[in-house]
Structure formats: structure tokens, C-alpha cells
Amino acid sequence: MKLNLIGGDWVEGSAIRQNINPSDVDDVVGEYAQADAAQARMAIDVADAAQRTWSLSGIQARSNALEFNAAELLARQQELGTLLSREEGKTLAEGIAEVVRAGQIFRFFAGETLRVCGHRLPSVRPLVDVEITREPVGVVGIITPWNFPIAIPAWKIAPALAYGNSVVFKPSDLVPGSAWALAEIISRSGIPAGVFNLVMGRGSIVGNEFVKSEKVDALSFTGSVDTGRRLAEQAARGLKKTQLEMGGKNPLIVLNDADLDIAVNCAIQGAYYSTGQRCTASSRFIVQKDIHARFVSRVRDALKALNVGHALEPETNIGPVVDAEQLRTDQDYVEIGRHEGATLAYGGELLTRRTPGYYMSPAFFTDTTPEMRIAREEIFGPVACAIAVDTYEEALDVANDSEFGLSAGICTTSLKHATHFKRQMQTGMAMVNVPTAGVDYHVPFGGTKGSSYGPREQGSYATEFFTRVKTAYTQA
Ligand code: UN1
């Protein structure tokens, strides 16, 4: 059984949870200890006690620890990528790529540790100097979702540690395996006991302690809109810094002048890879009338050519859905789409494979209108729809008509439209001729409206959340 890491010790929980392979539900990936509320509080206490030592340990020690994690993640990419795909269901290629991404994130922040800058400027009073510096926030509570079991933990934990914070980390209950492996590596990276703590368990128990505790100074969360809102409301009562990444209903606009190969690739990659289980996934193709028939027929052909199967089989392009509940949601939305009058142009069926798993064929709807629920609500599965429009202006209006604002894409060869789109799209990320999902690790990530709240994640912009600013005045 895999245990929790609290104050440098591996400790048993008060319950056990099985980690099940969604490609083969007879395969138990492992058993994981579930912490109770008292253990979550203990982890917060030790994190609080250890934070000062860590922040005073110096930038070289912190950079070395992060580089240790980077090197080990990269060296073990095959093994950890296999574990990730086994527990989450994305393909092995995607699993390995995600582990590599986690390694690169740690390496990036190993460098950033050495580059924390401040400002020095004269005061308006003669002979007085002003210094502006960045300091750690304190104890950071990190809560991560199931769809990126190692990359999202990495992009929250690495900057938290880089800037001298201590961490209490609660991974998703569904996929604790990759998170545990990451925690085990971090436990050997040379950081003092208590600086990094792993507390697996339920959001309503462990997560709730993070939000309630006065000793948790900042909370970084990726997950559902409902949970995110609830966390933000409770965290505001305790005046905690909060960073939330939530849903998306990301549009991909395809204009008449688009390169059709690029557009189809953006659609397939963006909507269906990783089984569509990404908050950055494209789920609305907004397609201009003259190219609509050709686009639909090419997307349908491309979908037919995709192999849905066991995540670890080499010919698989699309793995299973993560669990029974998500599969039910996806199937419900296929029904809702039909019921609303959209045409199911491809897929949406439950599939049987060699092993018992949560398989469905990617679903593609046409004859969709912007008012339909399948065009407005986040599904978080391999379900996308095409909406036909007359003009670029109409496409932009439909794209912006959403409660979400994470990522948006356009496929066009027109510089004028691409430029206008980048300026007018009300999202945190705008993509021209590249998929809406699959972002770089060294630049800021985040959205607007109901998608995100608080400072951006990743890249050098991570300092905004993971540090606080001090202004010091000195008269010489
Ligand atoms: C990506 O598209 O590369 O939960 C990353 C998610 C996002 C990460 C997407 N926070 O899907």
C-alpha cells in the first residue's frame, strides 16, 4: 500500500482506496492510504513549521532540489508514463509526454529559483532608497484533478518550492499513482522534512481542511467550476490567496480560407486526443459555410481512422474515458444532443474491447446551434459539435458567447482575421492554426470569465501567485 508523506514520514491513513485501470477494470493499479481530517491538519502544521527553514535555505539548495526532481522524472519517463496511462487512460505516448513535461517544468523552475528579481529605486525623500523584493507566501495548499496526474501537480509544486514556500498536496482520488511517485521522488530531493507533504484523500475531508486552516496562506486548485467557486468563497473568508483553473468550452473557428489539413488536425488533436478530457479541449467547431461540408467530411474520415482502445496498446490513438461516472456523463450528452435536434455525424457509441473498460467512440455532432446545451456546457469527454456560420464576425460572436474563456483557436490564412481574433477573443489563450489544447510549459496558462480566477500559472508569471511583494525603505 502507498502511504501519505507527512513531516518526512510515510504514514498510514484511516482508509484505503483502490486505483483502478480504466482500460481494464480488472487491473488494480495499487492501493492508496486515505488521510483523515486530523492527518490533513498535521500535514499543515508541519508545513507551517518547516517553511521558514526552507525559505532561508538559499537559492542554490532550492534549485538543486528542483533539478533532482527534473532529472529523475526525465530518466524514468517510460516507467512513469506507463503508470500514468495505466491509471488515467490516456495513451502511452501521451503519458510519457506528460512525464517529460513535468520534468521540464521542474527544470524550468530550477532555473527560475536563481532569477528572482526585485527593484531598487530612489524614494521621493532625499537620501532614502526603496527596495521591492519578492518573498514566499508561506504554506501553499495544492489540489489537482485527475486528467493530468503529474503535469498539473508539477506546475503547481515546482513554483511553490522554487520560491521558498512549503506545500500540502492533495491529488485527485482517482489517479493517486503518479502523484505518489512524484512525492516519493521529491522526498529524496534533499528538501527538509515537512516542506513537502502528500495527503491523499477526499476533497470534502482533506481539501476542506486546507480551505479552513488559518495556516494555509494560499490555495491553488484545478478542477470543476462548482468546487472552484466553493473553495474561492471559503478561502476569501480566511483572506487566502487563491488561484483557480476550472472549465472550458473552447471554440475552434474554421474560416473559408483555412488550410483544410491544418484545420482537421487542430480539430482532431484539440477535441479528441486525451479522450477530450482537457479543460483546453476544443468542443465547438465554428465553421464558415463554404468550407463546412468539406470540413465535416474530413473530420468524419479522420475519426473513422482513429483506434479507440487500451491505453497501453501501441496502435491506440484514443484511450478509454476515465471512469464509469464520466462515461455516463458523456453518454448523457450524446443523448441530449440528439434530443436537441443536432445530427450525430459520427460515433458516440459504447465500445467493447479485449479488456473491460470505459470505451466509447468519439462523438461528432453537426447541425448544432449555439443555444444547444452540447454547444454551451462543458462535457469533458470525446464529444464535439460543428456550428455553421456565414461570416467571420458571426464566428467571433458565437465564439465569445460563453460563460468560459480559457482557450480559443482559429484556422485561417488571413493575417487580418488572425490579428483581429487575437485581439477580440475574450479568452486567456488564443491559438492561430494550432490546437486549443497542448500548451507550452514555459509561458503563462489561464483564462478569463468562469474558467480561471487569480494570477496566472506557469512561466515566470508564476511569481505573482507564489510570492508576495515587500517594499522596504532605507535612509543611509
Ligand atoms: C494542455 O492543454 O496542455 O486541466 C493543458 C486541464 C488544463 C491543462 C491543459 N488545466 O485540462
Coordinates of C-alpha atoms and ligand atoms in Angstrom, one line a residue:
M1 CA 0.0 0.0 0.0
K2 CA 1.2 3.5 -0.8
L3 CA 1.2 5.9 2.2
N4 CA 1.0 9.6 2.8
L5 CA 4.0 11.8 3.4
I6 CA 3.7 13.9 6.4
G7 CA 6.6 15.7 8.1
G8 CA 9.1 13.4 6.2
D9 CA 7.4 10.2 7.4
W10 CA 5.3 7.8 5.4
V11 CA 2.1 7.4 7.4
E12 CA -0.9 5.1 7.1
G13 CA -4.3 6.6 6.5
S14 CA -7.7 5.9 8.1
A15 CA -9.0 4.2 5.0
I16 CA -7.7 2.6 1.8
R17 CA -8.7 3.4 -1.8
Q18 CA -8.1 1.2 -4.9
N19 CA -6.7 2.8 -8.0
I20 CA -8.4 1.1 -11.0
N21 CA -7.2 1.0 -14.6
P22 CA -9.9 2.5 -16.8
S23 CA -8.6 0.4 -19.8
D24 CA -9.1 -2.8 -17.8
V25 CA -11.2 -2.5 -14.7
D26 CA -9.9 -5.9 -13.5
D27 CA -6.5 -4.4 -13.2
V28 CA -5.9 -2.7 -9.8
V29 CA -3.0 -0.3 -10.2
G30 CA -2.5 -0.1 -6.4
E31 CA -3.9 0.7 -3.0
Y32 CA -3.5 4.2 -1.5
A33 CA -3.9 5.4 2.0
Q34 CA -6.7 8.0 2.6
A35 CA -5.9 10.6 5.1
D36 CA -8.5 11.8 7.6
A37 CA -9.0 15.4 8.7
A38 CA -6.6 15.1 11.7
Q39 CA -3.8 14.0 9.4
A40 CA -4.5 16.8 7.0
R41 CA -4.2 19.2 9.9
M42 CA -1.0 17.6 11.0
A43 CA 0.4 18.0 7.5
I44 CA -0.5 21.7 7.5
D45 CA 1.2 22.1 11.0
V46 CA 4.5 20.5 9.9
A47 CA 4.4 22.5 6.6
D48 CA 3.9 25.7 8.6
A49 CA 6.8 24.8 11.0
A50 CA 9.2 23.9 8.1
Q51 CA 8.5 26.8 5.8
R52 CA 10.9 29.3 7.3
T53 CA 13.9 27.0 7.2
W54 CA 13.2 26.3 3.6
S55 CA 12.8 29.9 2.7
L56 CA 16.2 30.6 4.4
S57 CA 17.9 27.6 2.8
G58 CA 19.2 29.7 -0.2
I59 CA 18.5 29.7 -3.9
Q60 CA 21.2 27.1 -4.7
A61 CA 19.8 24.5 -2.4
R62 CA 16.3 25.0 -3.7
S63 CA 17.5 25.0 -7.3
N64 CA 19.4 21.7 -6.7
A65 CA 16.3 20.0 -5.2
L66 CA 14.2 21.0 -8.2
E67 CA 16.8 19.8 -10.6
F68 CA 17.0 16.5 -8.8
N69 CA 13.3 16.0 -9.4
A70 CA 13.6 17.1 -13.1
A71 CA 16.4 14.7 -13.8
E72 CA 14.7 11.7 -12.2
L73 CA 11.3 12.4 -13.9
L74 CA 13.1 12.6 -17.3
A75 CA 15.2 9.5 -16.6
R76 CA 12.1 7.4 -15.6
Q77 CA 9.8 8.8 -18.3
Q78 CA 9.0 5.3 -19.8
E79 CA 8.1 3.7 -16.4
L80 CA 6.2 6.7 -15.0
G81 CA 4.5 7.3 -18.3
T82 CA 3.3 3.7 -18.3
L83 CA 1.9 4.1 -14.7
L84 CA 0.2 7.4 -15.7
S85 CA -1.5 5.8 -18.8
R86 CA -2.5 2.8 -16.7
E87 CA -4.2 4.8 -14.1
E88 CA -5.7 7.6 -16.2
G89 CA -6.3 6.0 -19.6
K90 CA -4.5 8.5 -21.9
T91 CA -2.3 6.7 -24.5
L92 CA 1.2 5.7 -23.6
A93 CA 2.7 8.3 -25.9
E94 CA 0.6 10.9 -24.1
G95 CA 1.5 9.5 -20.7
I96 CA 5.2 9.7 -21.5
A97 CA 4.9 13.1 -23.0
E98 CA 3.2 14.3 -19.8
V99 CA 6.0 12.9 -17.6
V100 CA 8.6 14.7 -19.8
R101 CA 6.6 17.9 -19.4
A102 CA 6.6 17.5 -15.6
G103 CA 10.4 17.0 -15.8
Q104 CA 10.8 20.1 -18.0
I105 CA 8.6 22.2 -15.6
F106 CA 10.9 21.2 -12.6
R107 CA 13.9 22.1 -14.7
F108 CA 12.4 25.4 -15.7
F109 CA 11.8 26.4 -12.1
A110 CA 15.2 25.1 -11.0
G111 CA 16.4 27.9 -13.2
E112 CA 13.8 30.4 -12.1
T113 CA 14.8 29.9 -8.5
L114 CA 18.1 31.7 -9.4
R115 CA 16.4 34.6 -11.2
V116 CA 14.0 36.1 -8.6
C117 CA 14.4 39.8 -9.2
G118 CA 13.4 42.8 -7.3
H119 CA 13.6 46.6 -7.9
R120 CA 15.6 49.3 -6.2
L121 CA 14.7 52.9 -6.8
P122 CA 15.1 56.3 -5.1
S123 CA 12.5 57.4 -2.6
V124 CA 10.8 60.7 -3.2
R125 CA 12.5 61.7 0.1
P126 CA 16.2 62.6 -0.4
L127 CA 18.8 60.0 0.8
V128 CA 16.1 57.4 1.2
D129 CA 16.2 54.2 -1.0
V130 CA 13.3 51.9 -1.8
E131 CA 13.7 48.2 -2.4
I132 CA 10.9 46.0 -3.7
T133 CA 11.5 42.3 -3.2
R134 CA 9.6 39.0 -3.5
E135 CA 9.1 36.7 -0.6
P136 CA 7.4 33.3 -0.2
V137 CA 3.7 33.4 0.5
G138 CA 4.0 30.6 3.2
V139 CA 2.1 27.4 3.2
V140 CA 0.5 26.6 -0.2
G141 CA -2.4 24.1 -0.4
I142 CA -2.4 22.3 -3.8
I143 CA -5.4 20.4 -5.1
T144 CA -5.2 18.8 -8.5
P145 CA -7.5 17.0 -10.9
W146 CA -7.4 13.5 -12.5
N147 CA -6.8 14.5 -16.1
F148 CA -3.1 15.5 -15.8
P149 CA -2.0 13.3 -12.9
I150 CA 1.6 14.5 -13.0
A151 CA 1.9 17.7 -15.1
I152 CA -0.6 19.8 -13.1
P153 CA 0.9 18.7 -9.8
A154 CA 4.4 19.6 -11.2
W155 CA 3.3 23.1 -12.4
K156 CA 1.9 24.0 -9.0
I157 CA 4.5 22.2 -6.7
A158 CA 7.6 23.3 -8.7
P159 CA 7.0 27.1 -8.4
A160 CA 5.7 26.7 -4.8
L161 CA 9.0 25.1 -3.8
A162 CA 11.2 27.3 -6.1
Y163 CA 10.1 30.5 -4.3
G164 CA 10.5 29.1 -0.8
N165 CA 7.0 28.0 0.1
S166 CA 6.1 24.8 1.8
V167 CA 3.4 22.5 0.4
V168 CA 0.4 20.4 1.4
F169 CA -0.6 18.5 -1.7
K170 CA -3.9 16.6 -2.3
P171 CA -4.0 14.8 -5.7
S172 CA -7.2 13.6 -7.3
D173 CA -8.6 10.5 -5.6
L174 CA -9.0 8.8 -9.0
V175 CA -5.3 8.9 -10.0
P176 CA -3.1 9.0 -6.9
G177 CA -0.4 6.7 -8.5
S178 CA 1.6 9.3 -10.5
A179 CA 1.2 11.8 -7.7
W180 CA 2.6 9.3 -5.2
A181 CA 5.5 8.6 -7.5
L182 CA 6.2 12.3 -7.7
A183 CA 6.0 12.7 -4.0
E184 CA 8.4 9.8 -3.5
I185 CA 11.0 11.5 -5.8
I186 CA 10.5 14.9 -4.0
S187 CA 11.1 13.1 -0.6
R188 CA 14.6 12.2 -1.8
S189 CA 15.4 15.6 -3.3
G190 CA 17.2 17.0 -0.3
I191 CA 14.4 19.3 1.0
P192 CA 13.9 19.4 4.7
A193 CA 11.2 17.2 6.3
G194 CA 7.8 18.9 6.3
V195 CA 8.4 21.2 3.4
F196 CA 6.5 19.0 1.1
N197 CA 3.6 16.8 2.3
L198 CA 1.4 14.4 0.4
V199 CA -2.1 14.0 1.8
M200 CA -4.3 11.7 -0.4
G201 CA -8.0 11.6 0.3
R202 CA -11.4 13.1 -0.3
G203 CA -11.8 16.7 -1.2
S204 CA -14.6 17.0 1.3
I205 CA -12.2 15.9 4.1
V206 CA -8.6 16.8 3.1
G207 CA -9.4 19.7 0.8
N208 CA -11.8 21.1 3.3
E209 CA -9.0 21.3 5.9
F210 CA -6.8 23.2 3.5
V211 CA -9.5 25.8 3.0
K212 CA -10.4 26.1 6.6
S213 CA -6.9 26.3 8.1
E214 CA -5.5 29.7 9.1
K215 CA -2.1 28.3 8.5
V216 CA -2.6 27.7 4.8
D217 CA -1.8 31.1 3.1
A218 CA -2.5 30.3 -0.5
L219 CA -4.6 27.8 -2.3
S220 CA -4.0 26.6 -5.9
F221 CA -6.8 24.5 -7.4
T222 CA -7.5 22.9 -10.8
G223 CA -10.9 21.2 -11.2
S224 CA -14.6 21.7 -11.6
V225 CA -16.3 25.1 -11.7
D226 CA -18.6 24.2 -8.8
T227 CA -15.8 23.1 -6.5
G228 CA -13.7 26.0 -7.5
R229 CA -16.3 28.6 -6.7
R230 CA -17.0 27.0 -3.3
L231 CA -13.3 27.0 -2.5
A232 CA -12.9 30.6 -3.5
E233 CA -15.8 31.7 -1.3
Q234 CA -14.5 29.9 1.7
A235 CA -10.9 30.9 1.1
A236 CA -12.0 34.6 0.8
R237 CA -13.3 34.4 4.4
G238 CA -9.8 33.4 5.5
L239 CA -8.3 36.1 3.2
K240 CA -6.2 33.4 1.4
K241 CA -4.6 34.0 -1.9
T242 CA -6.5 31.8 -4.4
Q243 CA -5.7 30.6 -7.9
L244 CA -8.3 28.5 -9.7
E245 CA -8.3 26.8 -13.1
M246 CA -11.7 25.4 -14.0
G247 CA -13.7 24.6 -17.0
G248 CA -13.7 25.5 -20.7
K249 CA -16.0 25.3 -23.7
N250 CA -13.3 26.2 -26.2
P251 CA -14.1 27.2 -29.7
L252 CA -12.2 26.4 -32.9
I253 CA -13.1 28.7 -35.7
V254 CA -12.5 27.4 -39.2
L255 CA -12.7 30.1 -41.9
N256 CA -13.3 29.5 -45.7
D257 CA -9.6 30.4 -46.4
A258 CA -8.3 27.9 -43.9
D259 CA -5.7 25.2 -44.8
L260 CA -8.0 22.2 -44.5
D261 CA -5.3 19.8 -43.4
I262 CA -4.3 22.1 -40.6
A263 CA -8.0 22.7 -39.6
V264 CA -8.8 19.0 -39.4
N265 CA -5.6 18.3 -37.5
C266 CA -6.5 21.1 -35.0
A267 CA -10.0 19.7 -34.6
I268 CA -9.0 16.1 -34.1
Q269 CA -6.0 16.8 -31.8
G270 CA -7.8 19.5 -29.9
A271 CA -11.1 17.8 -29.4
Y272 CA -10.5 14.1 -29.2
Y273 CA -6.9 13.4 -28.1
S274 CA -6.5 12.6 -24.4
T275 CA -10.1 11.4 -24.9
G276 CA -11.2 15.0 -24.9
Q277 CA -10.6 15.2 -21.2
R278 CA -8.8 18.5 -21.1
C279 CA -10.1 21.9 -20.0
T280 CA -8.4 23.2 -23.1
A281 CA -10.1 20.8 -25.4
S282 CA -12.0 22.2 -28.4
S283 CA -15.6 21.3 -28.2
R284 CA -17.2 23.8 -30.6
F285 CA -16.1 23.9 -34.2
I286 CA -17.4 27.2 -35.6
V287 CA -17.2 26.7 -39.3
Q288 CA -17.9 29.1 -42.2
K289 CA -20.4 27.9 -44.7
D290 CA -18.3 27.4 -47.9
I291 CA -15.8 25.1 -46.1
H292 CA -18.4 23.4 -43.8
A293 CA -19.2 20.3 -46.0
R294 CA -15.5 19.6 -46.7
F295 CA -14.5 20.1 -43.1
V296 CA -17.3 17.8 -41.8
S297 CA -16.5 15.1 -44.2
R298 CA -12.7 15.2 -43.5
V299 CA -13.3 15.2 -39.7
R300 CA -15.6 12.2 -40.1
D301 CA -12.9 10.3 -42.1
A302 CA -10.2 11.2 -39.6
L303 CA -12.4 10.0 -36.7
K304 CA -13.0 6.7 -38.6
A305 CA -9.3 6.1 -38.8
L306 CA -8.7 6.6 -35.0
N307 CA -8.3 3.5 -32.9
V308 CA -10.0 3.6 -29.6
G309 CA -8.5 1.0 -27.2
H310 CA -6.4 0.1 -24.2
A311 CA -4.2 3.0 -23.3
L312 CA -1.0 0.8 -23.3
E313 CA -1.5 -0.8 -26.7
P314 CA 0.8 0.8 -29.3
E315 CA -1.9 1.2 -32.0
T316 CA -4.3 3.1 -29.7
N317 CA -5.0 6.7 -30.6
I318 CA -7.7 7.4 -28.1
G319 CA -7.8 5.7 -24.7
P320 CA -10.9 5.0 -22.5
V321 CA -12.9 7.5 -20.6
V322 CA -11.6 7.9 -17.0
D323 CA -14.4 6.2 -15.1
A324 CA -18.0 5.0 -15.1
E325 CA -19.4 8.3 -14.0
Q326 CA -17.6 10.3 -16.7
L327 CA -18.7 7.8 -19.3
R328 CA -22.3 8.2 -18.1
T329 CA -22.0 12.0 -18.4
D330 CA -20.5 11.7 -22.0
Q331 CA -23.3 9.3 -23.0
D332 CA -25.9 11.5 -21.5
Y333 CA -24.7 14.4 -23.6
V334 CA -24.8 12.3 -26.7
E335 CA -28.5 11.8 -25.9
I336 CA -29.0 15.4 -25.1
G337 CA -27.5 16.4 -28.4
R338 CA -29.8 14.1 -30.3
H339 CA -32.8 15.2 -28.4
E340 CA -32.0 18.9 -29.1
G341 CA -32.0 18.2 -32.8
A342 CA -28.4 18.1 -33.6
T343 CA -27.2 15.4 -36.1
L344 CA -24.8 12.8 -34.7
A345 CA -22.4 12.7 -37.7
Y346 CA -20.1 10.1 -36.1
G347 CA -19.6 7.9 -33.1
G348 CA -20.9 8.3 -29.6
E349 CA -21.3 4.6 -29.1
L350 CA -20.2 2.4 -26.2
L351 CA -17.4 0.0 -27.5
T352 CA -16.4 -3.4 -26.3
R353 CA -12.7 -4.2 -26.3
R354 CA -10.5 -7.2 -25.3
T355 CA -10.4 -5.9 -21.7
P356 CA -13.4 -4.5 -19.8
G357 CA -13.0 -0.7 -19.8
Y358 CA -14.8 2.6 -20.3
Y359 CA -14.7 2.8 -24.1
M360 CA -16.7 5.0 -26.4
S361 CA -16.2 6.1 -30.0
P362 CA -15.5 9.9 -30.4
A363 CA -18.8 11.7 -30.9
F364 CA -19.2 14.4 -33.6
F365 CA -22.4 16.4 -34.0
T366 CA -23.4 18.7 -36.9
D367 CA -26.4 20.9 -37.4
T368 CA -25.7 22.4 -34.0
T369 CA -26.9 25.8 -32.9
P370 CA -25.2 28.0 -30.3
E371 CA -28.1 27.7 -27.9
M372 CA -27.9 23.9 -27.6
R373 CA -26.6 22.5 -24.4
I374 CA -24.0 20.5 -26.2
A375 CA -22.7 23.8 -27.6
R376 CA -22.7 25.6 -24.2
E377 CA -21.9 23.2 -21.4
E378 CA -18.5 21.6 -20.6
I379 CA -18.8 17.8 -21.2
F380 CA -15.1 16.9 -20.6
G381 CA -15.2 13.9 -22.9
P382 CA -14.7 13.0 -26.6
V383 CA -17.8 14.9 -27.7
A384 CA -17.6 17.9 -30.1
C385 CA -20.0 19.8 -32.3
A386 CA -19.9 21.8 -35.5
I387 CA -21.8 25.1 -35.8
A388 CA -22.2 26.6 -39.3
V389 CA -21.8 30.4 -39.6
D390 CA -21.9 32.9 -42.6
T391 CA -19.1 35.3 -41.7
Y392 CA -16.0 35.8 -39.6
E393 CA -17.9 38.4 -37.5
E394 CA -20.6 35.9 -36.7
A395 CA -18.0 33.2 -35.9
L396 CA -16.3 35.6 -33.4
D397 CA -19.7 36.5 -31.8
V398 CA -20.6 32.8 -31.3
A399 CA -17.0 32.0 -30.0
N400 CA -17.3 34.8 -27.4
D401 CA -20.8 33.9 -26.4
S402 CA -19.8 31.6 -23.5
E403 CA -19.6 31.6 -19.7
F404 CA -16.0 30.3 -20.2
G405 CA -12.9 31.9 -21.5
L406 CA -9.9 29.6 -21.4
S407 CA -8.6 28.9 -24.9
A408 CA -9.8 29.6 -28.4
G409 CA -8.5 28.8 -31.8
I410 CA -8.8 30.0 -35.4
C411 CA -7.8 28.3 -38.6
T412 CA -7.2 30.9 -41.3
T413 CA -4.6 32.1 -43.8
S414 CA -5.8 35.7 -43.4
L415 CA -3.4 37.8 -41.3
K416 CA -6.2 40.4 -40.9
H417 CA -8.6 37.9 -39.3
A418 CA -5.9 36.2 -37.3
T419 CA -4.8 39.5 -35.8
H420 CA -8.4 40.7 -35.1
F421 CA -9.2 37.3 -33.5
K422 CA -6.2 37.5 -31.1
R423 CA -7.3 41.0 -30.0
Q424 CA -11.0 40.4 -29.8
M425 CA -11.2 36.9 -28.3
Q426 CA -12.3 37.1 -24.7
T427 CA -10.1 34.2 -23.6
G428 CA -6.8 33.8 -21.7
M429 CA -5.2 31.9 -24.6
A430 CA -5.7 32.5 -28.4
M431 CA -4.4 30.0 -30.9
V432 CA -3.9 30.6 -34.6
N433 CA -3.5 27.4 -36.8
V434 CA -2.6 25.4 -33.7
P435 CA -4.9 23.3 -31.5
T436 CA -6.6 24.9 -28.4
A437 CA -5.1 22.2 -26.2
G438 CA -1.5 21.2 -25.6
V439 CA 0.2 24.3 -24.3
D440 CA 3.9 25.1 -23.7
Y441 CA 5.3 24.8 -20.2
H442 CA 7.4 28.0 -20.0
V443 CA 4.6 30.6 -20.6
P444 CA 1.6 31.7 -18.6
F445 CA -1.5 29.5 -18.6
G446 CA -5.0 30.6 -17.7
G447 CA -8.3 32.0 -18.8
T448 CA -11.0 34.6 -18.3
K449 CA -14.7 34.6 -17.1
G450 CA -15.7 31.3 -15.5
S451 CA -12.5 29.5 -16.5
S452 CA -10.0 31.0 -14.2
Y453 CA -9.6 33.1 -11.1
G454 CA -6.5 34.7 -9.6
P455 CA -3.0 35.1 -11.0
R456 CA -1.8 33.0 -14.0
E457 CA 0.0 29.7 -13.6
Q458 CA 3.4 28.7 -15.2
G459 CA 6.3 30.5 -16.7
S460 CA 7.9 33.5 -14.9
Y461 CA 4.3 34.8 -14.3
A462 CA 4.0 32.1 -11.6
T463 CA 5.8 34.6 -9.2
E464 CA 2.6 36.6 -8.9
F465 CA 0.8 33.8 -7.1
F466 CA 3.7 32.0 -5.4
T467 CA 5.4 35.1 -3.9
R468 CA 4.3 38.3 -2.2
V469 CA 5.8 41.7 -2.5
K470 CA 7.7 43.6 0.2
T471 CA 8.6 47.3 -0.1
A472 CA 11.5 48.4 2.2
Y473 CA 12.7 52.0 2.8
T474 CA 16.2 52.7 4.0
Q475 CA 17.8 56.0 5.0
A476 CA 21.5 55.6 4.7
Ligands
UN1_1 C1 -2.9 21.4 -22.1 O1 -3.9 21.5 -22.8 O2 -1.8 21.2 -22.5 O3 -7.0 20.6 -16.8 C2 -3.0 21.6 -20.6 C3 -6.6 20.9 -17.9 C4 -5.7 22.1 -18.0 C5 -4.4 21.7 -18.6 C6 -4.4 21.6 -20.1 N1 -5.5 22.7 -16.7 O4 -7.0 20.3 -18.9

